[in-house]
Short mmCIF file of C-alpha atoms in Angstrom, two decimals:
data_model
loop_
_atom_site.label_atom_id
_atom_site.label_comp_id
_atom_site.label_asym_id
_atom_site.label_seq_id
_atom_site.Cartn_x
_atom_site.Cartn_y
_atom_site.Cartn_z
CA UNK A 58 8.15 95.97 -48.81
CA UNK A 59 5.01 98.09 -48.73
CA UNK A 60 4.37 97.79 -52.47
CA UNK A 61 4.59 94.01 -52.29
CA UNK A 62 1.97 93.75 -49.60
CA UNK A 63 -0.46 92.51 -52.22
CA UNK A 64 1.70 89.42 -52.64
CA UNK A 65 1.42 88.71 -48.93
CA UNK A 66 -2.32 89.14 -49.15
CA UNK A 67 -2.67 86.85 -52.18
CA UNK A 68 -0.65 84.15 -50.46
CA UNK A 69 -2.68 84.57 -47.27
CA UNK A 70 -6.01 84.29 -49.09
CA UNK A 71 -5.14 81.02 -50.85
CA UNK A 72 -7.82 78.44 -50.10
CA UNK A 73 -8.51 74.97 -51.41
CA UNK A 74 -11.71 72.89 -51.53
CA UNK A 75 -11.58 69.63 -49.61
CA UNK A 76 -14.11 66.80 -49.63
CA UNK A 77 -13.95 64.83 -46.39
CA UNK A 78 -15.46 61.35 -46.24
CA UNK A 79 -15.64 58.99 -43.28
CA UNK A 80 -13.63 55.79 -43.56
CA UNK A 81 -16.27 53.30 -44.75
CA UNK A 82 -15.11 50.63 -42.28
CA UNK A 83 -15.95 52.88 -39.36
CA UNK A 84 -19.53 53.73 -40.37
CA UNK A 85 -21.83 52.09 -37.86
CA UNK A 86 -25.29 53.19 -39.05
CA UNK A 87 -27.17 52.01 -42.07
CA UNK A 88 -27.17 55.12 -44.18
CA UNK A 89 -23.81 56.61 -43.39
CA UNK A 90 -22.92 60.32 -43.45
CA UNK A 91 -22.77 62.60 -46.49
CA UNK A 92 -19.33 63.85 -47.44
CA UNK A 93 -18.36 67.14 -45.83
CA UNK A 94 -17.10 69.95 -48.05
CA UNK A 95 -14.88 72.73 -46.74
CA UNK A 96 -12.69 75.52 -48.06
CA UNK A 97 -9.46 75.43 -46.06
CA UNK A 98 -6.71 78.09 -46.01
CA UNK A 99 -3.44 76.90 -47.49
CA UNK A 100 -1.49 78.59 -44.71
CA UNK A 101 -3.40 76.93 -41.87
CA UNK A 102 -3.12 73.52 -40.24
CA UNK A 103 -5.77 70.82 -40.47
CA UNK A 104 -6.52 70.64 -36.71
CA UNK A 105 -7.44 74.34 -36.83
CA UNK A 106 -10.19 73.87 -39.40
CA UNK A 107 -11.61 70.38 -38.92
CA UNK A 108 -13.70 70.86 -35.79
CA UNK A 109 -16.86 70.86 -37.93
CA UNK A 110 -15.68 67.78 -39.79
CA UNK A 111 -15.36 65.93 -36.51
CA UNK A 112 -18.84 67.00 -35.41
CA UNK A 113 -20.32 65.96 -38.73
CA UNK A 114 -18.95 62.40 -38.63
CA UNK A 115 -18.93 61.61 -34.94
CA UNK A 116 -22.59 60.52 -34.84
CA UNK A 117 -21.91 57.85 -37.42
CA UNK A 118 -19.20 55.92 -35.65
CA UNK A 119 -19.32 53.53 -32.70
CA UNK A 120 -19.94 55.36 -29.46
CA UNK A 121 -16.83 53.92 -27.78
CA UNK A 122 -14.65 55.49 -30.51
CA UNK A 123 -16.18 58.94 -30.38
CA UNK A 124 -13.56 60.24 -27.95
CA UNK A 125 -10.74 58.99 -30.17
CA UNK A 126 -8.37 61.38 -31.85
CA UNK A 127 -9.40 62.08 -35.43
CA UNK A 128 -6.78 61.67 -38.16
CA UNK A 129 -6.76 62.20 -41.90
CA UNK A 130 -5.63 60.06 -44.79
CA UNK A 131 -5.09 60.66 -48.49
CA UNK A 132 -4.45 57.81 -50.93
CA UNK A 133 -3.62 55.47 -48.06
CA UNK A 134 -1.12 57.93 -46.54
CA UNK A 135 -1.72 59.51 -43.13
CA UNK A 136 -1.52 63.31 -43.46
CA UNK A 137 0.90 65.06 -41.12
CA UNK A 138 -1.09 67.71 -39.31
CA UNK A 139 2.07 69.59 -38.34
CA UNK A 140 2.78 70.49 -41.98
CA UNK A 141 0.82 73.52 -43.21
CA UNK A 142 -2.06 72.42 -45.46
CA UNK A 143 -0.51 74.09 -48.51
CA UNK A 144 2.70 72.14 -48.01
CA UNK A 145 0.76 68.85 -47.99
CA UNK A 146 -1.06 69.96 -51.12
CA UNK A 147 2.22 70.75 -52.90
CA UNK A 148 3.78 67.46 -51.78
CA UNK A 149 0.92 65.36 -53.16
CA UNK A 150 0.27 67.76 -56.06
CA UNK A 151 0.61 65.13 -58.79
CA UNK A 152 -2.02 62.86 -57.24
CA UNK A 153 -4.57 65.45 -56.18
CA UNK A 154 -7.66 66.52 -58.07
CA UNK A 155 -9.81 69.25 -56.61
CA UNK A 156 -11.78 68.99 -54.49
CA UNK A 157 -9.13 67.16 -52.56
CA UNK A 158 -10.59 63.85 -51.34
CA UNK A 159 -9.52 63.15 -47.79
CA UNK A 160 -10.61 60.18 -45.68
CA UNK A 161 -11.42 60.74 -42.01
CA UNK A 162 -10.46 58.15 -39.39
CA UNK A 163 -11.13 57.77 -35.68
CA UNK A 164 -9.73 54.26 -35.30
CA UNK A 165 -6.25 52.74 -35.58
CA UNK A 166 -4.21 55.92 -35.08
CA UNK A 167 -0.91 55.47 -37.00
CA UNK A 168 1.37 55.93 -33.99
CA UNK A 169 4.59 55.57 -35.94
CA UNK A 170 3.73 58.10 -38.60
CA UNK A 171 1.79 60.89 -36.92
CA UNK A 172 2.36 63.01 -33.86
CA UNK A 173 -0.58 63.11 -31.49
CA UNK A 174 -2.63 66.27 -31.49
CA UNK A 175 -5.23 66.25 -28.74
CA UNK A 176 -5.89 69.96 -28.84
CA UNK A 177 -4.97 73.22 -30.52
CA UNK A 178 -2.36 74.03 -27.87
CA UNK A 179 -0.21 71.28 -29.36
CA UNK A 180 -0.40 73.00 -32.76
CA UNK A 181 0.38 76.33 -31.12
CA UNK A 182 3.50 74.95 -29.41
CA UNK A 183 4.70 73.49 -32.70
CA UNK A 184 3.96 76.67 -34.63
CA UNK A 185 5.76 78.93 -32.16
CA UNK A 186 8.72 76.58 -32.05
CA UNK A 187 9.05 76.88 -35.84
CA UNK A 188 8.91 80.67 -35.56
CA UNK A 189 11.66 80.62 -32.94
CA UNK A 190 13.82 78.35 -35.04
CA UNK A 191 13.34 80.60 -38.07
CA UNK A 192 14.35 83.63 -36.02
CA UNK A 193 17.49 81.81 -34.82
CA UNK A 194 18.40 81.50 -38.50
CA UNK A 195 17.39 85.04 -39.48
CA UNK A 196 18.40 87.15 -36.48
CA UNK A 197 20.16 84.77 -34.08
CA UNK A 198 16.85 84.54 -32.27
CA UNK A 199 17.11 88.12 -31.04
CA UNK A 200 13.79 89.41 -32.32
CA UNK A 201 11.61 86.55 -31.13
CA UNK A 202 13.23 86.57 -27.71
CA UNK A 203 12.67 90.31 -27.36
CA UNK A 204 8.95 89.82 -28.00
CA UNK A 205 6.42 89.52 -25.26
CA UNK A 206 4.04 86.67 -24.66
CA UNK A 207 1.20 88.76 -26.06
CA UNK A 208 3.07 89.13 -29.36
CA UNK A 209 3.39 85.36 -29.65
CA UNK A 210 -0.29 85.04 -28.85
CA UNK A 211 -1.14 87.59 -31.49
CA UNK A 212 0.80 85.67 -34.15
CA UNK A 213 -1.03 82.52 -33.15
CA UNK A 214 -4.46 84.13 -33.02
CA UNK A 215 -3.79 85.70 -36.40
CA UNK A 216 -3.26 82.33 -38.03
CA UNK A 217 -5.92 80.52 -35.99
CA UNK A 218 -8.63 83.09 -36.75
CA UNK A 219 -7.44 83.90 -40.27
CA UNK A 220 -6.74 87.56 -39.45
CA UNK A 221 -4.14 88.94 -41.83
CA UNK A 222 -3.63 92.35 -40.20
CA UNK A 223 -3.39 90.93 -36.71
CA UNK A 224 -0.76 88.44 -37.82
CA UNK A 225 1.32 90.83 -39.93
CA UNK A 226 1.42 93.60 -37.33
CA UNK A 227 3.69 91.28 -35.35
CA UNK A 228 5.16 89.17 -38.14
CA UNK A 229 6.45 92.32 -39.85
CA UNK A 230 8.99 92.67 -37.03
CA UNK A 231 10.25 89.14 -37.67
CA UNK A 232 10.76 90.07 -41.32
CA UNK A 233 12.75 93.23 -40.63
CA UNK A 234 16.38 93.59 -41.58
CA UNK A 235 18.63 96.22 -40.10
CA UNK A 236 21.31 95.98 -42.77
CA UNK A 237 21.55 95.78 -46.52
CA UNK A 238 22.73 92.22 -46.14
CA UNK A 239 19.31 90.85 -45.27
CA UNK A 240 18.78 87.90 -42.96
CA UNK A 241 21.73 86.00 -41.53
CA UNK A 242 20.40 82.80 -43.09
CA UNK A 243 17.24 82.00 -45.06
CA UNK A 244 14.90 79.65 -43.15
CA UNK A 245 13.78 77.03 -45.65
CA UNK A 246 12.94 73.38 -46.01
CA UNK A 247 13.36 71.52 -49.28
CA UNK A 248 11.08 68.48 -49.53
CA UNK A 249 12.52 65.70 -51.63
CA UNK A 250 9.66 63.30 -50.94
CA UNK A 251 6.61 63.03 -48.72
CA UNK A 252 8.48 62.50 -45.49
CA UNK A 253 11.93 63.88 -46.02
CA UNK A 254 13.18 67.42 -46.23
CA UNK A 255 16.57 69.04 -46.31
CA UNK A 256 17.49 72.03 -44.23
CA UNK A 257 20.82 73.84 -44.53
CA UNK A 258 22.46 77.17 -43.83
CA UNK A 259 22.08 79.38 -46.89
CA UNK A 260 22.83 83.11 -46.83
CA UNK A 261 20.81 85.59 -48.89
CA UNK A 262 23.99 87.27 -50.20
CA UNK A 263 27.15 85.90 -51.73
CA UNK A 264 30.64 86.93 -50.63
CA UNK A 265 30.72 89.79 -53.12
CA UNK A 266 27.62 91.23 -51.49
CA UNK A 267 25.33 90.34 -54.38
CA UNK A 268 21.84 89.05 -53.84
CA UNK A 269 21.51 85.32 -54.23
CA UNK A 270 18.55 83.75 -56.02
CA UNK A 271 16.49 80.60 -55.75
CA UNK A 272 18.87 79.04 -58.26
CA UNK A 273 21.83 79.59 -55.90
CA UNK A 274 19.92 77.99 -53.07
CA UNK A 275 19.03 74.93 -55.13
CA UNK A 276 22.66 74.61 -56.30
CA UNK A 277 23.80 74.65 -52.69
CA UNK A 278 21.23 72.10 -51.55
CA UNK A 279 21.59 69.81 -54.57
CA UNK A 280 25.18 70.32 -55.79
CA UNK A 281 25.06 67.18 -57.95
CA UNK A 282 21.78 67.90 -59.70
CA UNK A 283 21.07 70.40 -62.41
CA UNK A 284 17.79 71.98 -63.39
CA UNK A 285 16.04 71.42 -60.09
CA UNK A 286 12.78 73.31 -59.78
CA UNK A 287 10.46 73.66 -56.80
CA UNK A 288 6.82 74.31 -56.08
CA UNK A 289 5.45 76.43 -53.26
CA UNK A 290 1.95 77.83 -52.69
CA UNK A 291 0.94 75.95 -55.84
CA UNK A 292 3.28 77.93 -58.08
CA UNK A 293 6.73 77.32 -59.52
CA UNK A 294 8.73 80.47 -58.69
CA UNK A 295 11.27 81.59 -61.32
CA UNK A 296 14.82 80.50 -60.48
CA UNK A 297 16.00 84.11 -60.60
CA UNK A 298 13.73 85.13 -57.70
CA UNK A 299 15.93 86.80 -55.04
CA UNK A 300 16.14 84.70 -51.86
CA UNK A 301 15.72 87.57 -49.44
CA UNK A 302 12.53 88.68 -51.21
CA UNK A 303 11.26 85.10 -51.25
CA UNK A 304 11.87 84.72 -47.55
CA UNK A 305 10.01 87.94 -46.78
CA UNK A 306 7.06 87.28 -49.06
CA UNK A 307 6.65 83.57 -49.75
CA UNK A 308 7.38 82.15 -46.30
CA UNK A 309 4.58 80.35 -44.50
CA UNK A 310 3.37 81.87 -41.21
CA UNK A 311 5.92 79.64 -39.44
CA UNK A 312 8.50 81.89 -41.17
CA UNK A 313 9.96 79.06 -43.26
CA UNK A 314 9.98 78.73 -47.02
CA UNK A 315 8.57 75.28 -47.79
CA UNK A 316 9.91 74.26 -51.19
CA UNK A 317 8.80 71.00 -52.78
CA UNK A 318 11.21 69.57 -55.32
CA UNK A 319 9.40 68.83 -58.57
CA UNK A 320 9.95 65.34 -59.86
CA UNK A 321 8.97 64.76 -63.43
CA UNK B 41 33.27 77.34 -19.70
CA UNK B 42 31.48 74.78 -17.56
CA UNK B 43 30.07 73.19 -20.65
CA UNK B 44 33.48 72.77 -22.21
CA UNK B 45 34.89 71.02 -19.18
CA UNK B 46 31.97 68.69 -19.18
CA UNK B 47 32.47 67.82 -22.81
CA UNK B 48 36.14 67.01 -22.41
CA UNK B 49 35.39 64.85 -19.39
CA UNK B 50 32.87 62.90 -21.34
CA UNK B 51 35.14 62.31 -24.27
CA UNK B 52 38.04 61.08 -22.19
CA UNK B 53 35.95 58.96 -19.93
CA UNK B 54 33.66 57.22 -22.38
CA UNK B 55 34.02 56.02 -25.89
CA UNK B 56 31.30 56.90 -28.33
CA UNK B 57 28.90 54.09 -28.16
CA UNK B 58 26.30 53.38 -30.74
CA UNK B 59 22.72 54.43 -30.79
CA UNK B 60 21.65 51.94 -33.36
CA UNK B 61 18.72 53.04 -35.43
CA UNK B 62 17.30 49.53 -35.57
CA UNK B 63 17.56 48.55 -31.94
CA UNK B 64 14.36 48.61 -29.95
CA UNK B 65 15.87 48.47 -26.51
CA UNK B 66 19.15 50.36 -26.40
CA UNK B 67 19.74 50.77 -22.68
CA UNK B 68 19.65 47.11 -21.68
CA UNK B 69 21.42 45.83 -24.76
CA UNK B 70 23.94 48.64 -25.00
CA UNK B 71 26.99 46.46 -24.42
CA UNK B 72 26.16 44.05 -27.20
CA UNK B 73 25.23 46.85 -29.58
CA UNK B 74 28.46 48.62 -28.87
CA UNK B 75 30.58 45.52 -29.52
CA UNK B 76 28.70 44.52 -32.64
CA UNK B 77 29.11 47.91 -34.21
CA UNK B 78 32.67 48.30 -33.07
CA UNK B 79 33.64 45.53 -35.46
CA UNK B 80 31.66 47.05 -38.27
CA UNK B 81 33.09 50.48 -37.64
CA UNK B 82 36.56 49.01 -37.84
CA UNK B 83 35.80 47.84 -41.35
CA UNK B 84 33.94 50.95 -42.42
CA UNK B 85 36.02 53.48 -40.56
CA UNK B 86 36.37 55.69 -43.60
CA UNK B 87 32.66 55.93 -44.08
CA UNK B 88 31.81 56.61 -40.50
CA UNK B 89 32.21 60.37 -40.70
CA UNK B 90 29.67 60.54 -43.46
CA UNK B 91 26.94 58.55 -41.85
CA UNK B 92 27.26 59.22 -38.13
CA UNK B 93 26.88 62.42 -36.18
CA UNK B 94 28.01 63.08 -32.63
CA UNK B 95 25.34 64.39 -30.34
CA UNK B 96 25.70 65.62 -26.78
CA UNK B 97 22.67 65.12 -24.55
CA UNK B 98 22.37 67.55 -21.65
CA UNK B 99 19.80 67.49 -18.89
CA UNK B 100 17.94 70.66 -18.02
CA UNK B 101 15.90 71.61 -14.97
CA UNK B 102 14.31 68.56 -13.37
CA UNK B 103 15.51 65.94 -15.87
CA UNK B 104 17.84 63.20 -14.61
CA UNK B 105 21.39 63.33 -15.93
CA UNK B 106 22.61 60.62 -18.29
CA UNK B 107 25.82 58.92 -17.26
CA UNK B 108 26.94 58.86 -20.86
CA UNK B 109 26.19 62.13 -22.60
CA UNK B 110 27.97 61.80 -25.91
CA UNK B 111 26.57 59.46 -28.54
CA UNK B 112 27.24 58.74 -32.15
CA UNK B 113 24.03 58.37 -34.12
CA UNK B 114 22.98 57.75 -37.69
CA UNK B 115 22.45 61.07 -39.38
CA UNK B 116 19.06 60.08 -40.77
CA UNK B 117 17.68 59.36 -37.32
CA UNK B 118 14.61 61.46 -36.60
CA UNK B 119 14.71 63.44 -33.39
CA UNK B 120 11.74 61.43 -32.09
CA UNK B 121 13.97 58.38 -31.95
CA UNK B 122 16.53 60.23 -29.86
CA UNK B 123 13.73 61.19 -27.51
CA UNK B 124 12.57 57.56 -27.21
CA UNK B 125 16.13 56.49 -26.59
CA UNK B 126 16.64 58.99 -23.75
CA UNK B 127 13.40 57.83 -22.16
CA UNK B 128 14.50 54.22 -22.26
CA UNK B 129 17.99 55.03 -21.05
CA UNK B 130 16.62 56.97 -18.10
CA UNK B 131 13.91 54.36 -17.55
CA UNK B 132 11.17 56.97 -17.78
CA UNK B 133 7.59 55.94 -18.20
CA UNK B 134 6.80 55.73 -21.94
CA UNK B 135 3.86 58.08 -21.39
CA UNK B 136 5.96 60.63 -19.60
CA UNK B 137 6.67 63.66 -21.74
CA UNK B 138 10.18 64.61 -22.67
CA UNK B 139 11.04 67.88 -24.39
CA UNK B 140 14.11 68.20 -26.58
CA UNK B 141 15.62 71.56 -27.40
CA UNK B 142 18.19 72.80 -29.85
CA UNK B 143 20.13 76.01 -29.25
CA UNK B 144 18.26 76.22 -25.93
CA UNK B 145 15.57 77.90 -27.99
CA UNK B 146 13.23 75.67 -29.94
CA UNK B 147 11.82 72.16 -29.86
CA UNK B 148 12.34 70.42 -33.21
CA UNK B 149 9.49 68.28 -34.59
CA UNK B 150 9.92 64.55 -33.93
CA UNK B 151 10.37 63.87 -37.65
CA UNK B 152 13.19 66.39 -38.06
CA UNK B 153 16.47 64.59 -38.77
CA UNK B 154 19.69 64.79 -36.78
CA UNK B 155 21.48 65.69 -40.02
CA UNK B 156 19.36 68.77 -40.73
CA UNK B 157 19.82 70.02 -37.18
CA UNK B 158 23.54 69.34 -37.23
CA UNK B 159 23.95 71.13 -40.55
CA UNK B 160 22.20 74.21 -39.18
CA UNK B 161 23.04 74.25 -35.48
CA UNK B 162 25.99 71.92 -34.99
CA UNK B 163 29.28 73.34 -33.70
CA UNK B 164 32.69 71.87 -32.90
CA UNK B 165 31.76 68.66 -34.66
CA UNK B 166 28.67 67.89 -32.65
CA UNK B 167 25.05 68.76 -32.04
CA UNK B 168 24.05 69.72 -28.51
CA UNK B 169 20.54 68.69 -27.49
CA UNK B 170 19.01 69.67 -24.16
CA UNK B 171 16.30 67.49 -22.71
CA UNK B 172 13.77 68.33 -20.09
CA UNK B 173 10.68 66.82 -18.48
CA UNK B 174 8.71 70.04 -18.67
CA UNK B 175 8.67 72.83 -21.23
CA UNK B 176 11.90 74.72 -20.66
CA UNK B 177 12.09 77.32 -23.37
CA UNK B 178 8.48 78.29 -24.06
#
C-alpha cells in the first residue's frame, strides 16, 4: 500500500469552492450580506466547515431566529449534512457549476428531510457509527472494537482538523488485511438518486480466489442493467479497478465507498 | 439461546401485524390496520415476500419492552420511521431520544432503508434491531 499513499493524499486534499448566500427572504436589513466564499474539503461534512458562514450571516437575520439551526439548500433541495460533501457534489454533479452556489437558511427547518445537527458531537456520533458499520463488513467489527476511545477520537480529530497523518495513523489499522483474501465484504453505498442508495454484501474475491473488480460489483448490485458506470471523488473509475484496492484507497473517511450511478 | 426462545415465543403467540408505511398513528389504530392489510395480503400473498421484511425489535438497557416484538414492514421504510413507530407504540414523548442499533454495534442513519440493512445484516429471515433510550454501543 505504501506506494499508493499518494492516491490517499490526493483524495484527502480534494477541495471545492462554494459560494454561500443567505436566503433572500430572511434578510432583515436594507443592504443584506455579501456572499461568503469558502474552499471546503470533499471528505469533510458541512457542519464541520460552516461555522464562519453562520457568523457571517447571523447579523443579517431577525434576532429571534439567530439561535435557529442553520441548514443548506441547493436548487431547492435541502442538503443532507450527514453525507460527506464530496458525495453531495457527485450526486448533484450534473447541476453544479463551480463555485457551487448554496443557499443558507435559518428558518423553516425541513424536519422531514434533514436530521437535526445542533453540534459537532452529532456529526461525530454519525461518523463513528459509519466506521463501526464498515468494520463489521470488513473484519466482523473486530478491529474497531479492539480500539480504544483515544483511537476513535484521533480518527475524528483527523477529519475535523484536516490532519491526514493523524487520521491515517489509526485508519491504516482499519484498512489492514491479515489474509490474501482481503476484506470479508466491501463497505459501499451505490446512490441511484439523491435520496436512495443500495447497500449489499459483496466480497472482494470470487469463489476461485480471483480479485473482483468494480464491474463485478456493479453486476451484482444491478443484475438487470448493463454498462452501469459510477462517479466518486469527481472521477469515473475504470470498471476493471480491483475492489479491494478501491476499498483501501478510494473509501471516504467513514470507510465506505460512495459510488454515484451515472445517469445519462 | 435465550434469544432463540424469545423469538419462537413471539412467532407462536402473535401473528405478524402490519407496520404500514402510510399510517401516522400505528399504535392506536393497529387493529384496523392489521385487518385492512390482512385482506390485501390474502390477495397479494405471492408478492408479500418481495416487499415486506420481518424485523424483530428488542429492548436494551432501560428501554421498555414491546409486547409485540416481531413486525412485518415495507422494505423501503427508512429506519427513522421504525424509530417513530417504536416511540408511538411505547407512548414515549416525541422529543425523547431513542437509539436504534444493528448487530449490537452501530446506529444506522434515519434515512437508511430496512432493505439495505436486511440485505447486509439480516439472518434467519429477519432483521434484529435493538432499541435503547440512551446510547448503548458507543
